[in-house]
mmCIF file of C-alpha atoms and ligand atoms in Angstrom:
data_model
loop_
_atom_site.group_PDB
_atom_site.id
_atom_site.type_symbol
_atom_site.label_atom_id
_atom_site.label_comp_id
_atom_site.label_asym_id
_atom_site.label_seq_id
_atom_site.Cartn_x
_atom_site.Cartn_y
_atom_site.Cartn_z
ATOM 1 C CA MET A 1 -4.806 20.559 -3.464
ATOM 2 C CA ILE A 2 -3.498 17.180 -2.424
ATOM 3 C CA PHE A 3 -0.469 16.051 -4.479
ATOM 4 C CA VAL A 4 -0.434 12.261 -4.768
ATOM 5 C CA THR A 5 2.771 10.556 -5.956
ATOM 6 C CA GLY A 6 2.115 7.060 -7.311
ATOM 7 C CA GLY A 7 -1.623 7.861 -7.353
ATOM 8 C CA ALA A 8 -2.292 5.594 -10.334
ATOM 9 C CA GLY A 9 -1.234 2.486 -8.404
ATOM 10 C CA TYR A 10 -3.237 0.064 -6.315
ATOM 11 C CA ILE A 11 -3.436 1.956 -3.020
ATOM 12 C CA GLY A 12 -3.000 5.360 -4.642
ATOM 13 C CA SER A 13 -6.035 5.001 -6.922
ATOM 14 C CA HIS A 14 -8.299 3.947 -4.017
ATOM 15 C CA THR A 15 -7.033 6.857 -1.963
ATOM 16 C CA CYS A 16 -7.684 9.298 -4.824
ATOM 17 C CA VAL A 17 -11.336 8.123 -4.842
ATOM 18 C CA GLU A 18 -11.716 8.881 -1.133
ATOM 19 C CA LEU A 19 -9.938 12.230 -1.397
ATOM 20 C CA LEU A 20 -12.141 13.315 -4.291
ATOM 21 C CA GLN A 21 -15.274 12.086 -2.597
ATOM 22 C CA ALA A 22 -14.336 14.076 0.486
ATOM 23 C CA GLY A 23 -14.363 17.186 -1.746
ATOM 24 C CA LEU A 24 -10.567 17.626 -1.932
ATOM 25 C CA ASP A 25 -8.776 18.469 -5.160
ATOM 26 C CA VAL A 26 -6.172 15.992 -6.323
ATOM 27 C CA ALA A 27 -3.103 16.099 -8.541
ATOM 28 C CA VAL A 28 -1.443 12.744 -9.369
ATOM 29 C CA PHE A 29 2.255 12.556 -10.153
ATOM 30 C CA ASP A 30 3.163 9.121 -11.545
ATOM 31 C CA ASN A 31 5.596 7.669 -14.105
ATOM 32 C CA PHE A 32 3.263 4.652 -14.727
ATOM 33 C CA CYS A 33 6.142 2.172 -14.271
ATOM 34 C CA ASN A 34 3.777 -0.146 -12.401
ATOM 35 C CA SER A 35 0.318 1.186 -13.326
ATOM 36 C CA GLN A 36 -1.862 2.410 -16.133
ATOM 37 C CA PRO A 37 -3.519 5.782 -16.803
ATOM 38 C CA GLU A 38 -6.750 3.833 -17.169
ATOM 39 C CA SER A 39 -6.952 3.480 -13.356
ATOM 40 C CA LEU A 40 -7.213 7.283 -13.079
ATOM 41 C CA LEU A 41 -9.932 7.406 -15.768
ATOM 42 C CA ARG A 42 -11.836 4.911 -13.613
ATOM 43 C CA VAL A 43 -11.244 6.986 -10.470
ATOM 44 C CA GLN A 44 -12.893 9.896 -12.251
ATOM 45 C CA ARG A 45 -15.748 7.685 -13.425
ATOM 46 C CA ILE A 46 -16.408 6.472 -9.850
ATOM 47 C CA THR A 47 -16.359 9.925 -8.331
ATOM 48 C CA GLY A 48 -17.737 12.051 -11.174
ATOM 49 C CA ARG A 49 -14.864 14.455 -10.549
ATOM 50 C CA THR A 50 -11.715 15.267 -12.453
ATOM 51 C CA LEU A 51 -8.211 15.138 -11.167
ATOM 52 C CA ARG A 52 -4.932 16.511 -12.609
ATOM 53 C CA VAL A 53 -2.531 13.964 -13.933
ATOM 54 C CA ILE A 54 1.158 14.733 -14.326
ATOM 55 C CA GLU A 55 3.386 12.090 -15.873
ATOM 56 C CA GLY A 56 6.742 12.315 -14.229
ATOM 57 C CA ASP A 57 9.383 10.596 -12.142
ATOM 58 C CA ILE A 58 9.920 11.475 -8.471
ATOM 59 C CA ARG A 59 13.673 11.355 -9.038
ATOM 60 C CA ASP A 60 13.271 14.404 -11.283
ATOM 61 C CA ARG A 61 13.402 17.286 -8.819
ATOM 62 C CA ALA A 62 12.779 20.000 -11.420
ATOM 63 C CA ALA A 63 9.681 18.214 -12.744
ATOM 64 C CA LEU A 64 8.437 17.804 -9.166
ATOM 65 C CA GLU A 65 8.951 21.435 -8.307
ATOM 66 C CA ALA A 66 7.121 22.580 -11.404
ATOM 67 C CA ALA A 67 4.268 20.190 -10.733
ATOM 68 C CA LEU A 68 4.023 21.149 -7.025
ATOM 69 C CA LYS A 69 3.938 24.872 -7.907
ATOM 70 C CA ASN A 70 1.603 24.595 -10.906
ATOM 71 C CA SER A 71 -0.903 22.440 -9.029
ATOM 72 C CA GLY A 72 -0.922 24.650 -5.939
ATOM 73 C CA ALA A 73 -0.192 21.635 -3.707
ATOM 74 C CA THR A 74 -0.686 22.052 0.017
ATOM 75 C CA ALA A 75 0.110 18.508 1.120
ATOM 76 C CA VAL A 76 1.671 15.400 -0.387
ATOM 77 C CA VAL A 77 0.594 11.778 -0.096
ATOM 78 C CA HIS A 78 3.611 9.766 -1.186
ATOM 79 C CA PHE A 79 2.922 6.297 -2.578
ATOM 80 C CA ALA A 80 5.424 6.211 -5.496
ATOM 81 C CA GLY A 81 8.004 3.467 -5.153
ATOM 82 C CA LEU A 82 8.916 -0.050 -6.003
ATOM 83 C CA LYS A 83 7.510 -2.732 -3.752
ATOM 84 C CA ALA A 84 8.465 -6.289 -4.835
ATOM 85 C CA VAL A 85 10.541 -7.962 -2.098
ATOM 86 C CA GLY A 86 12.111 -10.625 -4.350
ATOM 87 C CA GLU A 87 13.017 -8.095 -7.024
ATOM 88 C CA SER A 88 14.629 -5.869 -4.375
ATOM 89 C CA VAL A 89 16.978 -8.733 -3.449
ATOM 90 C CA GLU A 90 18.002 -9.097 -7.103
ATOM 91 C CA GLN A 91 18.169 -5.397 -7.906
ATOM 92 C CA PRO A 92 18.893 -3.550 -4.690
ATOM 93 C CA LEU A 93 20.239 -0.429 -6.345
ATOM 94 C CA ALA A 94 17.044 0.033 -8.321
ATOM 95 C CA TYR A 95 15.198 0.053 -5.014
ATOM 96 C CA TYR A 96 17.569 2.525 -3.289
ATOM 97 C CA ASP A 97 17.406 4.690 -6.396
ATOM 98 C CA ASN A 98 13.619 4.721 -6.836
ATOM 99 C CA ASN A 99 12.533 4.660 -3.207
ATOM 100 C CA VAL A 100 15.273 6.396 -1.229
ATOM 101 C CA LEU A 101 16.599 8.830 -3.837
ATOM 102 C CA GLY A 102 13.101 9.460 -5.142
ATOM 103 C CA THR A 103 11.905 10.372 -1.637
ATOM 104 C CA LEU A 104 14.957 12.541 -1.050
ATOM 105 C CA ARG A 105 14.259 14.494 -4.254
ATOM 106 C CA LEU A 106 10.618 14.779 -3.297
ATOM 107 C CA LEU A 107 11.468 16.219 0.123
ATOM 108 C CA GLU A 108 13.913 18.673 -1.467
ATOM 109 C CA ALA A 109 11.293 19.797 -3.954
ATOM 110 C CA MET A 110 8.642 20.109 -1.233
ATOM 111 C CA GLY A 111 11.003 22.124 0.974
ATOM 112 C CA SER A 112 11.878 24.525 -1.776
ATOM 113 C CA CYS A 113 8.199 25.033 -2.627
ATOM 114 C CA GLY A 114 7.247 25.466 1.021
ATOM 115 C CA VAL A 115 4.999 22.398 1.085
ATOM 116 C CA LYS A 116 5.788 20.692 4.375
ATOM 117 C CA SER A 117 2.974 18.219 4.948
ATOM 118 C CA LEU A 118 3.564 14.614 4.002
ATOM 119 C CA VAL A 119 1.766 11.321 4.415
ATOM 120 C CA PHE A 120 4.174 8.471 3.675
ATOM 121 C CA SER A 121 3.501 4.853 2.693
ATOM 122 C CA SER A 122 5.567 2.772 5.051
ATOM 123 C CA SER A 123 5.049 -0.887 5.791
ATOM 124 C CA ALA A 124 4.798 -3.404 8.613
ATOM 125 C CA THR A 125 7.948 -4.871 7.035
ATOM 126 C CA VAL A 126 9.901 -2.290 9.092
ATOM 127 C CA TYR A 127 9.208 -4.447 12.174
ATOM 128 C CA GLY A 128 11.298 -7.314 10.694
ATOM 129 C CA ASP A 129 10.626 -10.666 12.369
ATOM 130 C CA PRO A 130 8.259 -9.712 15.248
ATOM 131 C CA GLN A 131 9.624 -10.130 18.787
ATOM 132 C CA ARG A 132 6.117 -9.741 20.197
ATOM 133 C CA LEU A 133 2.580 -9.557 18.854
ATOM 134 C CA PRO A 134 0.464 -7.579 18.272
ATOM 135 C CA LEU A 135 2.896 -5.052 16.778
ATOM 136 C CA THR A 136 2.897 -1.646 18.445
ATOM 137 C CA GLU A 137 4.652 1.324 16.866
ATOM 138 C CA ASP A 138 7.390 1.236 19.497
ATOM 139 C CA HIS A 139 8.428 -2.314 18.469
ATOM 140 C CA PRO A 140 12.163 -2.352 17.422
ATOM 141 C CA LEU A 141 12.668 -1.688 13.756
ATOM 142 C CA SER A 142 14.729 -3.870 11.425
ATOM 143 C CA ALA A 143 14.704 -5.091 7.858
ATOM 144 C CA THR A 144 15.038 -8.497 6.278
ATOM 145 C CA ASN A 145 15.427 -7.417 2.638
ATOM 146 C CA PRO A 146 16.495 -4.357 0.565
ATOM 147 C CA TYR A 147 12.835 -3.255 0.009
ATOM 148 C CA GLY A 148 12.279 -3.160 3.774
ATOM 149 C CA ARG A 149 15.567 -1.376 4.249
ATOM 150 C CA THR A 150 14.490 1.378 1.827
ATOM 151 C CA LYS A 151 11.406 1.951 3.984
ATOM 152 C CA LEU A 152 13.608 2.093 7.142
ATOM 153 C CA VAL A 153 16.022 4.532 5.569
ATOM 154 C CA ILE A 154 13.144 6.750 4.423
ATOM 155 C CA GLU A 155 11.505 6.703 7.882
ATOM 156 C CA ASP A 156 14.837 7.729 9.418
ATOM 157 C CA MET A 157 15.222 10.485 6.824
ATOM 158 C CA LEU A 158 11.775 11.830 7.691
ATOM 159 C CA ARG A 159 12.477 11.772 11.434
ATOM 160 C CA ASP A 160 15.868 13.550 10.887
ATOM 161 C CA LEU A 161 14.211 16.183 8.701
ATOM 162 C CA HIS A 162 11.491 16.819 11.240
ATOM 163 C CA ARG A 163 14.105 17.137 14.006
ATOM 164 C CA SER A 164 15.973 19.711 11.918
ATOM 165 C CA ASP A 165 12.830 21.690 11.096
ATOM 166 C CA PRO A 166 9.789 21.038 13.274
ATOM 167 C CA ALA A 167 7.589 22.932 10.818
ATOM 168 C CA TRP A 168 7.425 19.711 8.835
ATOM 169 C CA ARG A 169 4.218 17.685 9.399
ATOM 170 C CA MET A 170 4.632 14.006 8.640
ATOM 171 C CA SER A 171 2.524 10.964 9.057
ATOM 172 C CA ILE A 172 4.320 7.642 8.514
ATOM 173 C CA LEU A 173 1.625 5.052 7.867
ATOM 174 C CA ARG A 174 2.739 1.480 8.333
ATOM 175 C CA TYR A 175 0.414 -0.647 6.242
ATOM 176 C CA PHE A 176 -0.169 -4.288 7.077
ATOM 177 C CA ASN A 177 -1.463 -6.440 4.168
ATOM 178 C CA PRO A 178 -3.722 -4.405 1.832
ATOM 179 C CA VAL A 179 -6.251 -6.473 -0.120
ATOM 180 C CA GLY A 180 -9.637 -6.102 -1.792
ATOM 181 C CA ALA A 181 -10.873 -3.507 -4.202
ATOM 182 C CA HIS A 182 -13.342 -0.664 -4.550
ATOM 183 C CA ALA A 183 -16.951 -1.903 -4.208
ATOM 184 C CA SER A 184 -17.701 -0.628 -7.763
ATOM 185 C CA GLY A 185 -15.459 -3.333 -9.235
ATOM 186 C CA LEU A 186 -13.861 -0.626 -11.427
ATOM 187 C CA ILE A 187 -10.511 -0.334 -9.721
ATOM 188 C CA GLY A 188 -8.358 -2.925 -7.948
ATOM 189 C CA GLU A 189 -4.929 -4.566 -7.772
ATOM 190 C CA ASP A 190 -3.421 -5.188 -11.205
ATOM 191 C CA PRO A 191 -0.020 -6.900 -10.668
ATOM 192 C CA GLN A 192 2.335 -7.292 -13.656
ATOM 193 C CA GLY A 193 3.385 -10.905 -14.282
ATOM 194 C CA THR A 194 3.088 -13.511 -11.567
ATOM 195 C CA PRO A 195 1.640 -11.997 -8.387
ATOM 196 C CA ASN A 196 3.926 -12.134 -5.381
ATOM 197 C CA ASN A 197 1.183 -11.449 -2.857
ATOM 198 C CA LEU A 198 -1.324 -14.012 -1.712
ATOM 199 C CA LEU A 199 -4.690 -12.529 -2.571
ATOM 200 C CA PRO A 200 -4.038 -11.530 -6.183
ATOM 201 C CA PHE A 201 -2.658 -14.993 -6.784
ATOM 202 C CA VAL A 202 -5.736 -16.628 -5.214
ATOM 203 C CA ALA A 203 -7.936 -14.364 -7.395
ATOM 204 C CA GLN A 204 -6.097 -15.395 -10.549
ATOM 205 C CA VAL A 205 -6.532 -19.080 -9.671
ATOM 206 C CA ALA A 206 -10.240 -18.458 -9.025
ATOM 207 C CA VAL A 207 -10.672 -16.788 -12.446
ATOM 208 C CA GLY A 208 -8.908 -19.747 -14.114
ATOM 209 C CA GLN A 209 -5.639 -18.086 -15.091
ATOM 210 C CA ARG A 210 -3.529 -20.286 -12.829
ATOM 211 C CA ASP A 211 -4.106 -23.894 -11.738
ATOM 212 C CA ALA A 212 -3.557 -23.761 -7.961
ATOM 213 C CA VAL A 213 -2.293 -21.628 -5.145
ATOM 214 C CA ASN A 214 1.083 -22.606 -3.702
ATOM 215 C CA VAL A 215 0.761 -22.423 0.073
ATOM 216 C CA TRP A 216 4.253 -21.498 1.206
ATOM 217 C CA GLY A 217 4.637 -23.768 4.208
ATOM 218 C CA ASP A 218 2.262 -25.438 6.670
ATOM 219 C CA ASP A 219 4.755 -26.060 9.468
ATOM 220 C CA TYR A 220 4.764 -22.601 11.086
ATOM 221 C CA GLN A 221 3.883 -22.151 14.747
ATOM 222 C CA THR A 222 0.363 -20.949 13.934
ATOM 223 C CA PRO A 223 -3.045 -22.542 14.517
ATOM 224 C CA ASP A 224 -3.067 -24.386 11.156
ATOM 225 C CA GLY A 225 0.630 -24.194 10.382
ATOM 226 C CA THR A 226 0.262 -21.604 7.588
ATOM 227 C CA GLY A 227 1.393 -17.975 7.799
ATOM 228 C CA VAL A 228 -0.831 -15.489 9.562
ATOM 229 C CA ARG A 229 -1.187 -11.878 8.420
ATOM 230 C CA ASP A 230 -3.286 -8.794 9.166
ATOM 231 C CA TYR A 231 -5.215 -8.260 5.861
ATOM 232 C CA ILE A 232 -6.805 -4.860 5.569
ATOM 233 C CA HIS A 233 -9.362 -3.687 3.000
ATOM 234 C CA VAL A 234 -7.762 -1.174 0.657
ATOM 235 C CA VAL A 235 -10.703 1.213 1.073
ATOM 236 C CA ASP A 236 -10.226 1.243 4.847
ATOM 237 C CA LEU A 237 -6.551 1.922 4.216
ATOM 238 C CA ALA A 238 -7.434 4.767 1.846
ATOM 239 C CA LEU A 239 -9.699 6.321 4.491
ATOM 240 C CA GLY A 240 -6.750 6.193 6.929
ATOM 241 C CA HIS A 241 -4.926 8.630 4.642
ATOM 242 C CA LEU A 242 -7.756 11.103 4.805
ATOM 243 C CA LYS A 243 -7.680 10.957 8.584
ATOM 244 C CA ALA A 244 -3.891 11.406 8.588
ATOM 245 C CA LEU A 245 -4.199 14.497 6.385
ATOM 246 C CA GLU A 246 -6.830 15.903 8.712
ATOM 247 C CA ARG A 247 -4.606 15.354 11.706
ATOM 248 C CA LEU A 248 -1.606 17.059 10.071
ATOM 249 C CA GLN A 249 -3.628 20.224 9.713
ATOM 250 C CA ALA A 250 -3.588 20.525 13.503
ATOM 251 C CA HIS A 251 -0.301 18.822 14.455
ATOM 252 C CA ALA A 252 3.259 19.665 13.394
ATOM 253 C CA GLU A 253 4.640 16.241 14.236
ATOM 254 C CA CYS A 254 6.396 13.241 12.695
ATOM 255 C CA GLN A 255 4.330 10.280 13.785
ATOM 256 C CA ALA A 256 4.359 6.600 12.828
ATOM 257 C CA ILE A 257 0.954 4.926 12.853
ATOM 258 C CA ASN A 258 -0.008 1.316 12.092
ATOM 259 C CA LEU A 259 -2.868 0.792 9.645
ATOM 260 C CA GLY A 260 -4.131 -2.734 10.267
ATOM 261 C CA THR A 261 -7.198 -4.428 11.645
ATOM 262 C CA GLY A 262 -5.546 -6.136 14.604
ATOM 263 C CA VAL A 263 -6.825 -9.518 13.435
ATOM 264 C CA GLY A 264 -4.653 -12.175 11.747
ATOM 265 C CA TYR A 265 -5.876 -14.751 9.266
ATOM 266 C CA SER A 266 -3.937 -17.781 7.986
ATOM 267 C CA VAL A 267 -3.292 -18.590 4.335
ATOM 268 C CA LEU A 268 -5.843 -21.427 4.467
ATOM 269 C CA GLU A 269 -8.429 -19.160 6.053
ATOM 270 C CA MET A 270 -7.868 -16.709 3.218
ATOM 271 C CA ILE A 271 -8.269 -19.395 0.538
ATOM 272 C CA GLN A 272 -11.426 -20.624 2.327
ATOM 273 C CA ALA A 273 -12.912 -17.107 2.521
ATOM 274 C CA PHE A 274 -12.137 -16.424 -1.105
ATOM 275 C CA SER A 275 -13.712 -19.754 -2.160
ATOM 276 C CA GLN A 276 -16.908 -18.621 -0.404
ATOM 277 C CA ALA A 277 -16.796 -15.246 -2.101
ATOM 278 C CA CYS A 278 -16.404 -16.679 -5.605
ATOM 279 C CA GLY A 279 -18.725 -19.610 -5.045
ATOM 280 C CA LYS A 280 -16.287 -22.399 -5.920
ATOM 281 C CA PRO A 281 -13.347 -24.092 -4.246
ATOM 282 C CA VAL A 282 -9.985 -22.458 -5.012
ATOM 283 C CA PRO A 283 -7.470 -25.325 -5.540
ATOM 284 C CA TYR A 284 -4.230 -25.177 -3.593
ATOM 285 C CA ARG A 285 -1.205 -27.303 -2.862
ATOM 286 C CA ILE A 286 1.125 -27.200 0.153
ATOM 287 C CA ALA A 287 4.599 -26.197 -0.958
ATOM 288 C CA GLY A 288 7.847 -25.466 0.925
ATOM 289 C CA ARG A 289 8.397 -22.289 2.943
ATOM 290 C CA ARG A 290 9.193 -19.123 0.990
ATOM 291 C CA ALA A 291 12.620 -17.675 1.852
ATOM 292 C CA GLY A 292 12.378 -14.700 4.237
ATOM 293 C CA ASP A 293 8.781 -15.357 5.359
ATOM 294 C CA ILE A 294 7.728 -14.949 8.973
ATOM 295 C CA ALA A 295 5.098 -16.998 10.816
ATOM 296 C CA SER A 296 2.760 -14.265 12.023
ATOM 297 C CA CYS A 297 2.306 -10.564 11.765
ATOM 298 C CA TYR A 298 -0.560 -8.408 12.956
ATOM 299 C CA ALA A 299 -1.071 -4.911 14.217
ATOM 300 C CA ASP A 300 -2.058 -3.243 17.363
ATOM 301 C CA PRO A 301 -4.259 -0.567 15.756
ATOM 302 C CA THR A 302 -4.904 1.354 19.003
ATOM 303 C CA GLN A 303 -2.757 4.320 18.076
ATOM 304 C CA ALA A 304 -4.604 4.852 14.798
ATOM 305 C CA ALA A 305 -7.877 4.844 16.769
ATOM 306 C CA ASN A 306 -6.537 7.262 19.391
ATOM 307 C CA LEU A 307 -4.696 9.684 17.080
ATOM 308 C CA LEU A 308 -6.720 9.493 13.907
ATOM 309 C CA GLY A 309 -10.107 8.368 15.104
ATOM 310 C CA TRP A 310 -9.731 5.651 12.455
ATOM 311 C CA ARG A 311 -10.347 1.932 12.499
ATOM 312 C CA ALA A 312 -10.913 -0.646 9.808
ATOM 313 C CA THR A 313 -14.562 -1.593 9.378
ATOM 314 C CA ARG A 314 -14.576 -3.942 6.358
ATOM 315 C CA ASN A 315 -14.411 -7.604 7.240
ATOM 316 C CA LEU A 316 -12.765 -10.572 5.538
ATOM 317 C CA GLN A 317 -15.851 -11.452 3.545
ATOM 318 C CA THR A 318 -16.042 -7.963 2.109
ATOM 319 C CA MET A 319 -12.296 -7.984 1.257
ATOM 320 C CA CYS A 320 -12.782 -11.227 -0.661
ATOM 321 C CA SER A 321 -16.024 -10.383 -2.397
ATOM 322 C CA ASP A 322 -14.746 -6.991 -3.462
ATOM 323 C CA ALA A 323 -11.533 -8.541 -4.750
ATOM 324 C CA TRP A 324 -13.519 -11.136 -6.655
ATOM 325 C CA ARG A 325 -15.837 -8.515 -8.208
ATOM 326 C CA TRP A 326 -12.778 -6.631 -9.482
ATOM 327 C CA GLN A 327 -11.032 -9.794 -10.753
ATOM 328 C CA SER A 328 -14.080 -11.326 -12.448
ATOM 329 C CA ASN A 329 -15.118 -8.063 -14.108
ATOM 330 C CA ASN A 330 -11.515 -7.380 -15.193
ATOM 331 C CA PRO A 331 -9.836 -10.762 -15.665
ATOM 332 C CA THR A 332 -6.801 -9.151 -17.293
ATOM 333 C CA GLY A 333 -6.779 -6.077 -15.092
ATOM 334 C CA TYR A 334 -6.717 -2.696 -16.835
ATOM 335 C CA CYS A 335 -5.036 -4.241 -19.892
ATOM 336 C CA GLY A 336 -7.067 -4.192 -23.086
ATOM 337 C CA THR A 337 -9.911 -2.231 -21.600
ATOM 338 C CA ASP A 338 -11.217 1.173 -22.497
ATOM 339 C CA SER A 339 -12.838 3.658 -20.205
ATOM 340 C CA HIS A 340 -16.377 3.365 -21.470
HETATM 341 P P1 NAD B 401 1.790 0.202 -6.881
HETATM 342 O O1 NAD B 401 3.006 -0.345 -7.569
HETATM 343 O O2 NAD B 401 0.477 -0.271 -7.345
HETATM 344 O O3 NAD B 401 1.793 1.806 -6.904
HETATM 345 C C1 NAD B 401 2.994 2.539 -6.901
HETATM 346 C C2 NAD B 401 2.859 3.633 -7.932
HETATM 347 O O4 NAD B 401 4.022 4.433 -7.940
HETATM 348 C C3 NAD B 401 2.644 3.106 -9.377
HETATM 349 O O5 NAD B 401 1.614 3.822 -10.003
HETATM 350 C C4 NAD B 401 3.994 3.389 -10.049
HETATM 351 O O6 NAD B 401 3.833 3.620 -11.427
HETATM 352 C C5 NAD B 401 4.426 4.661 -9.298
HETATM 353 N N1 NAD B 401 5.878 4.864 -9.243
HETATM 354 C C6 NAD B 401 6.854 3.964 -8.895
HETATM 355 N N2 NAD B 401 8.021 4.553 -9.008
HETATM 356 C C7 NAD B 401 7.851 5.855 -9.394
HETATM 357 C C8 NAD B 401 8.704 6.940 -9.660
HETATM 358 N N3 NAD B 401 10.037 6.831 -9.577
HETATM 359 N N4 NAD B 401 8.162 8.124 -10.022
HETATM 360 C C9 NAD B 401 6.788 8.278 -10.177
HETATM 361 N N5 NAD B 401 5.947 7.229 -9.953
HETATM 362 C C10 NAD B 401 6.449 6.063 -9.567
HETATM 363 O O7 NAD B 401 1.981 -0.109 -5.298
HETATM 364 P P2 NAD B 401 0.930 -0.003 -4.122
HETATM 365 O O8 NAD B 401 0.625 -1.373 -3.697
HETATM 366 O O9 NAD B 401 -0.167 0.923 -4.487
HETATM 367 O O10 NAD B 401 1.875 0.622 -3.008
HETATM 368 C C11 NAD B 401 1.946 1.994 -2.812
HETATM 369 C C12 NAD B 401 2.959 2.290 -1.744
HETATM 370 O O11 NAD B 401 2.596 1.577 -0.545
HETATM 371 C C13 NAD B 401 4.382 1.848 -2.060
HETATM 372 O O12 NAD B 401 5.268 2.817 -1.561
HETATM 373 C C14 NAD B 401 4.539 0.541 -1.303
HETATM 374 O O13 NAD B 401 5.873 0.320 -0.966
HETATM 375 C C15 NAD B 401 3.676 0.801 -0.091
HETATM 376 N N6 NAD B 401 3.180 -0.412 0.546
HETATM 377 C C16 NAD B 401 2.480 -1.307 -0.201
HETATM 378 C C17 NAD B 401 2.027 -2.488 0.365
HETATM 379 C C18 NAD B 401 1.284 -3.513 -0.393
HETATM 380 O O14 NAD B 401 1.203 -4.674 -0.022
HETATM 381 N N7 NAD B 401 0.690 -3.135 -1.552
HETATM 382 C C19 NAD B 401 2.257 -2.731 1.738
HETATM 383 C C20 NAD B 401 2.955 -1.799 2.484
HETATM 384 C C21 NAD B 401 3.425 -0.631 1.874
HETATM 385 C C1 WQD B 402 1.050 -13.441 2.780
HETATM 386 C C2 WQD B 402 1.052 -14.876 3.275
HETATM 387 C C3 WQD B 402 2.910 -16.145 2.455
HETATM 388 C C4 WQD B 402 1.732 -15.989 -1.753
HETATM 389 C C5 WQD B 402 4.534 -8.697 1.568
HETATM 390 C C6 WQD B 402 5.769 -7.877 1.789
HETATM 391 C C7 WQD B 402 5.480 -6.739 2.746
HETATM 392 C C8 WQD B 402 4.245 -5.943 2.325
HETATM 393 C C9 WQD B 402 3.103 -6.790 1.994
HETATM 394 C C10 WQD B 402 4.923 -4.029 1.091
HETATM 395 C C11 WQD B 402 2.445 -15.384 3.697
HETATM 396 C C12 WQD B 402 1.638 -16.698 1.908
HETATM 397 C C13 WQD B 402 1.774 -15.845 -0.398
HETATM 398 C C14 WQD B 402 1.501 -17.320 -2.308
HETATM 399 C C15 WQD B 402 1.360 -18.156 -0.023
HETATM 400 N N1 WQD B 402 4.508 -5.205 1.127
HETATM 401 N N2 WQD B 402 1.624 -16.894 0.441
HETATM 402 N N3 WQD B 402 1.313 -18.335 -1.406
HETATM 403 O O1 WQD B 402 4.754 -11.648 2.732
HETATM 404 O O2 WQD B 402 3.061 -10.760 4.406
HETATM 405 O O3 WQD B 402 4.118 -9.219 2.839
HETATM 406 O O4 WQD B 402 3.464 -7.853 1.086
HETATM 407 O O5 WQD B 402 5.321 -3.382 2.022
HETATM 408 O O6 WQD B 402 6.637 -5.964 2.776
HETATM 409 O O7 WQD B 402 6.774 -8.677 2.346
HETATM 410 O O8 WQD B 402 2.498 -10.822 1.989
HETATM 411 O O9 WQD B 402 0.801 -11.574 0.337
HETATM 412 O O10 WQD B 402 3.244 -12.117 -0.071
HETATM 413 O O11 WQD B 402 2.036 -13.297 1.802
HETATM 414 O O12 WQD B 402 1.246 -19.104 0.696
HETATM 415 O O13 WQD B 402 1.469 -17.490 -3.488
HETATM 416 O O14 WQD B 402 0.676 -15.709 2.212
HETATM 417 O O15 WQD B 402 3.842 -17.162 2.777
HETATM 418 O O16 WQD B 402 2.276 -16.239 4.766
HETATM 419 P P1 WQD B 402 3.693 -10.700 3.028
HETATM 420 P P2 WQD B 402 2.128 -11.938 0.903
#
């Protein structure tokens, strides 16, 4: 039984689909602070399988222990956490509380239940402002905001724990920029309020909910002056978790692994690709740089290929057409829908 914290969220729900389709049993532990139970009904609809759902908060150690024991968990995939960079600058303590304390409680609960396999959602944000590209896992780590710092602290906590007890098996997956949606159009990214990330914003403009995309700066040292990122299809990302779980069965290690494609696209290239996918131009305007942004960021995905036998296979066109199918079928996300 795979215990998935934050499994109702964007990446979690797509990972649950792949876990269930691979024949694994899944228990989701989520407090729904940034998701809806509807996403899990849809996961079950896609897969034709049921999963266990436990509503709870990862800062509640007793609830975690009960859920781990009752579900018969053998490994944990840990997505639960807060992820908005701007919000983390305004409310740093909420981020340390949810992300750091929440993970600490989870590790305590896992230890006391004898469940010592963990796949953790880290982020390319732990590389800070890249000193060299593409980013390899041995690039120096740093943080430029409280959100990023929580990921760094958690990574250090995991490495310390593994040093103290090498029976722990941990995979630290550093995601680049997850985008897209399941090909069924039934699950996808459903941000609350104004999206911070580029692709959900572009999708909302395309569906007519917003007038134009603000392109945050066109004076970076990149081919067209706009920011370059390594966008990765969320289903490829989800499959990476399956491979990480497989590897942990054979290796008692604590290993950081990039999950990216190795290819960077600019903001304008993304808008262009999305325009093609939705069959109409997506309006945009050039605006000033966003505070804290970097020019370029993309992965060296070699280690994932070597250690996990994983690589991303879905291209930019698929990322955009799948995101568009989700957005146009569900213009208001999961809100106001039923499961039929
Ligand atoms: P999401 O907000 O869609 O999903 C997170 C889930 O965790 C939600 O269902 C939320 O309700 C739940 N949650 C949050 N705090 C909780 C708590 N205290 N107890 C129980 N459940 C809680 O986010 P996502 O995009 O799916 O991201 C998943 C993970 O991946 C996060 O840890 C995030 O930091 C990390 N990550 C995301 C990105 C990205 O761009 N989406 C990039 C790198 C890393
Ligand atoms: C991508 C590019 C923007 C919005 C963030 C977090 C990171 C990780 C992923 C969790 C940049 C530009 C964006 C818009 C724009 N999350 N942009 N107009 O900044 O690479 O990473 O999400 O771990 O920690 O920092 O992603 O999607 O916000 O931006 O021009 O409305 O799009 O400037 O160049 P980012 P993003």
